[in-house]
Amino acid sequence: MVVIGAGALGLSTALHCALARRSVVVVERFSAGSQASGRAAGLFKSVQADELRTWLARRSIVKALTFADWAGVPLEVARSGSFLIARTAQHRNYLLRELEQSARWGADVCEAGPAQLAGELGYYRAAGEEFALWCPEDVYIEEPLSLVRAYLDACRLHGTVVLENEPVTGITRMYGRVAGVETTERSITAPVVVDAAGGWVRQVAELAGARVPLAPVRHQLLITAPTPEVDPADPITRVVDAAVYLRPARGGLMVGGFEADPLPVDPRARAASFSTDDVLLNLGVLEVLAARIAAEVPVAASAPVAEHRGGLFTMSPDGRFVAGPVPDLPGLWVASGCNGSGFSSSPAIGEALAAWITSGEAPAGMETLAPGRFGALPDAVLVAHGMWQYAHYYDPVSSGAEAATPAGASGPD
Ligand SMILES: Cc1cc2nc3c(=O)[nH]c(=O)nc-3n(C[C@H](O)[C@H](O)[C@H](O)COP(=O)(O)OP(=O)(O)OC[C@H]3O[C@@H](n4cnc5c(N)ncnc54)[C@H](O)[C@@H]3O)c2cc1C
């Protein structure tokens, strides 16, 4: 089989197929992990908006922590835990709902009092009135490329061939099904092809005449210069009313978040050479987000910026992964629809997709993530729904936008 794209989702799918003794070739247009996966914040989050995603997220945390045991390659993971914080009554109610449903779905999450916040979260000056949840299962990976490298090493250890700097230029069909791929260097015959091309997933599917319903949207974060105000052992924090996430990073603080009016990006409309480096970054967006928490986390707004990076989320109309067989073209599969969680859910998504590909049976619930679930949505609708999902990443109900919620949409990550 061939996997197109050596990001977290493609490599995990390839690795799990290799572990199931499939012969796998991964073809990557640039270098492995150089696009969205290598720029991720590295956060894993056990509290999710539905039961399947909760299961996938928690399974992924376990797989990350035990990576060496099943993949044969070490992986360093920071077992930090995380706080979810709400400073408005509306968001407090939202977190109370998440507490109830996440606990029902098996996540370890509990209410955190002001003393716990003050005692365990040095970079956050609590006003004492916020409502907080503590999620001890949550972890992060300090440098996202370390997960990519671990996948790469494990793939090679288990016999997978990874071809880098070699774009796929065609997907061949024979007798109504997929027959392989053409790259700039060679033809590869394969009965199964997985489109894991991240922000390029639609144009890769179009090489086979197929349509995958996803809309790439820009996402950005910054890392401040090292500062004594941040203890590297501190946990992750998500201030949900501000749509901001924070964690210690390289001796400073990582600050990322979700603007209300995000920037959609369509690589199909850009030059053929378009890469993540061509995504226009705007530090002003992060400054606005940091200003929302300036009273509690002054360092987020005041410390010098050591790194500003960004890339593309592939947003789906309902905010859920898009993973499974492409309708009407046997042999073509998709591993995408990250909606901002593709890095952290990649261990379990790759595992589940590999089981589906190799057995022909969808693991429980996975059929609900199949790409055919949306029917034929016009591009403009797809983009509008993707932007909505992005803008409401942490608060799908607080803005009074329920009426605009795409049909069937679920909550945020
Ligand atoms: C700033 C930022 C922060 C993020 N933070 C988090 C986080 O904390 N937690 C989390 O879970 N997620 C996070 N994400 C999202 C996460 O990065 C993505 O969900 C994940 O990396 C998607 O993986 P992927 O394999 O689908 O995409 P990618 O990593 O983009 O991989 C796709 C690959 O396909 C290749 N490709 C494209 N076209 C072709 C072709 N024709 N031939 C061959 N190869 C091709 C590309 O070059 C690329 O390397 C973040 C994203 C960004 C941008």
mmCIF file with all atom_site columns, N, CA and C in Angstrom, residues 64 113 160 177 202 211 255 267 332:
data_model
loop_
_atom_site.group_PDB
_atom_site.id
_atom_site.type_symbol
_atom_site.label_atom_id
_atom_site.label_alt_id
_atom_site.label_comp_id
_atom_site.label_asym_id
_atom_site.label_entity_id
_atom_site.label_seq_id
_atom_site.pdbx_PDB_ins_code
_atom_site.Cartn_x
_atom_site.Cartn_y
_atom_site.Cartn_z
_atom_site.occupancy
_atom_site.B_iso_or_equiv
_atom_site.pdbx_formal_charge
_atom_site.auth_seq_id
_atom_site.auth_comp_id
_atom_site.auth_asym_id
_atom_site.auth_atom_id
_atom_site.pdbx_PDB_model_num
ATOM 1  N N  . ALA A 1 64  ? 1.009   7.194  23.265 1.00 0.00 ? 64  ALA A N  1
ATOM 2  C CA . ALA A 1 64  ? 2.180   8.079  23.303 1.00 0.00 ? 64  ALA A CA 1
ATOM 3  C C  . ALA A 1 64  ? 3.072   7.722  24.492 1.00 0.00 ? 64  ALA A C  1
ATOM 4  N N  . GLY A 1 113 ? -10.218 23.625 42.763 1.00 0.00 ? 113 GLY A N  1
ATOM 5  C CA . GLY A 1 113 ? -10.515 24.824 43.559 1.00 0.00 ? 113 GLY A CA 1
ATOM 6  C C  . GLY A 1 113 ? -9.420  25.875 43.400 1.00 0.00 ? 113 GLY A C  1
ATOM 7  N N  . THR A 1 160 ? 8.859   -0.210 6.627  1.00 0.00 ? 160 THR A N  1
ATOM 8  C CA . THR A 1 160 ? 8.216   0.750  5.731  1.00 0.00 ? 160 THR A CA 1
ATOM 9  C C  . THR A 1 160 ? 9.267   1.580  4.995  1.00 0.00 ? 160 THR A C  1
ATOM 10 N N  . ARG A 1 177 ? -11.068 0.723  -9.735 1.00 0.00 ? 177 ARG A N  1
ATOM 11 C CA . ARG A 1 177 ? -10.502 0.872  -8.400 1.00 0.00 ? 177 ARG A CA 1
ATOM 12 C C  . ARG A 1 177 ? -9.078  1.413  -8.482 1.00 0.00 ? 177 ARG A C  1
ATOM 13 N N  . ARG A 1 202 ? -7.472  17.589 -0.394 1.00 0.00 ? 202 ARG A N  1
ATOM 14 C CA . ARG A 1 202 ? -8.484  17.664 -1.464 1.00 0.00 ? 202 ARG A CA 1
ATOM 15 C C  . ARG A 1 202 ? -7.850  17.539 -2.830 1.00 0.00 ? 202 ARG A C  1
ATOM 16 N N  . ARG A 1 211 ? -13.608 13.390 -4.285 1.00 0.00 ? 211 ARG A N  1
ATOM 17 C CA . ARG A 1 211 ? -13.804 14.641 -3.569 1.00 0.00 ? 211 ARG A CA 1
ATOM 18 C C  . ARG A 1 211 ? -13.822 14.356 -2.067 1.00 0.00 ? 211 ARG A C  1
ATOM 19 N N  . VAL A 1 255 ? 1.868   30.334 23.608 1.00 0.00 ? 255 VAL A N  1
ATOM 20 C CA . VAL A 1 255 ? 0.548   30.975 23.603 1.00 0.00 ? 255 VAL A CA 1
ATOM 21 C C  . VAL A 1 255 ? -0.073  30.740 22.227 1.00 0.00 ? 255 VAL A C  1
ATOM 22 N N  . PRO A 1 267 ? -4.962  25.624 -0.843 1.00 0.00 ? 267 PRO A N  1
ATOM 23 C CA . PRO A 1 267 ? -3.731  25.389 -1.614 1.00 0.00 ? 267 PRO A CA 1
ATOM 24 C C  . PRO A 1 267 ? -3.999  25.144 -3.095 1.00 0.00 ? 267 PRO A C  1
ATOM 25 N N  . LEU A 1 332 ? -9.138  3.632  -2.289 1.00 0.00 ? 332 LEU A N  1
ATOM 26 C CA . LEU A 1 332 ? -8.683  4.959  -1.838 1.00 0.00 ? 332 LEU A CA 1
ATOM 27 C C  . LEU A 1 332 ? -9.243  5.250  -0.447 1.00 0.00 ? 332 LEU A C  1
#
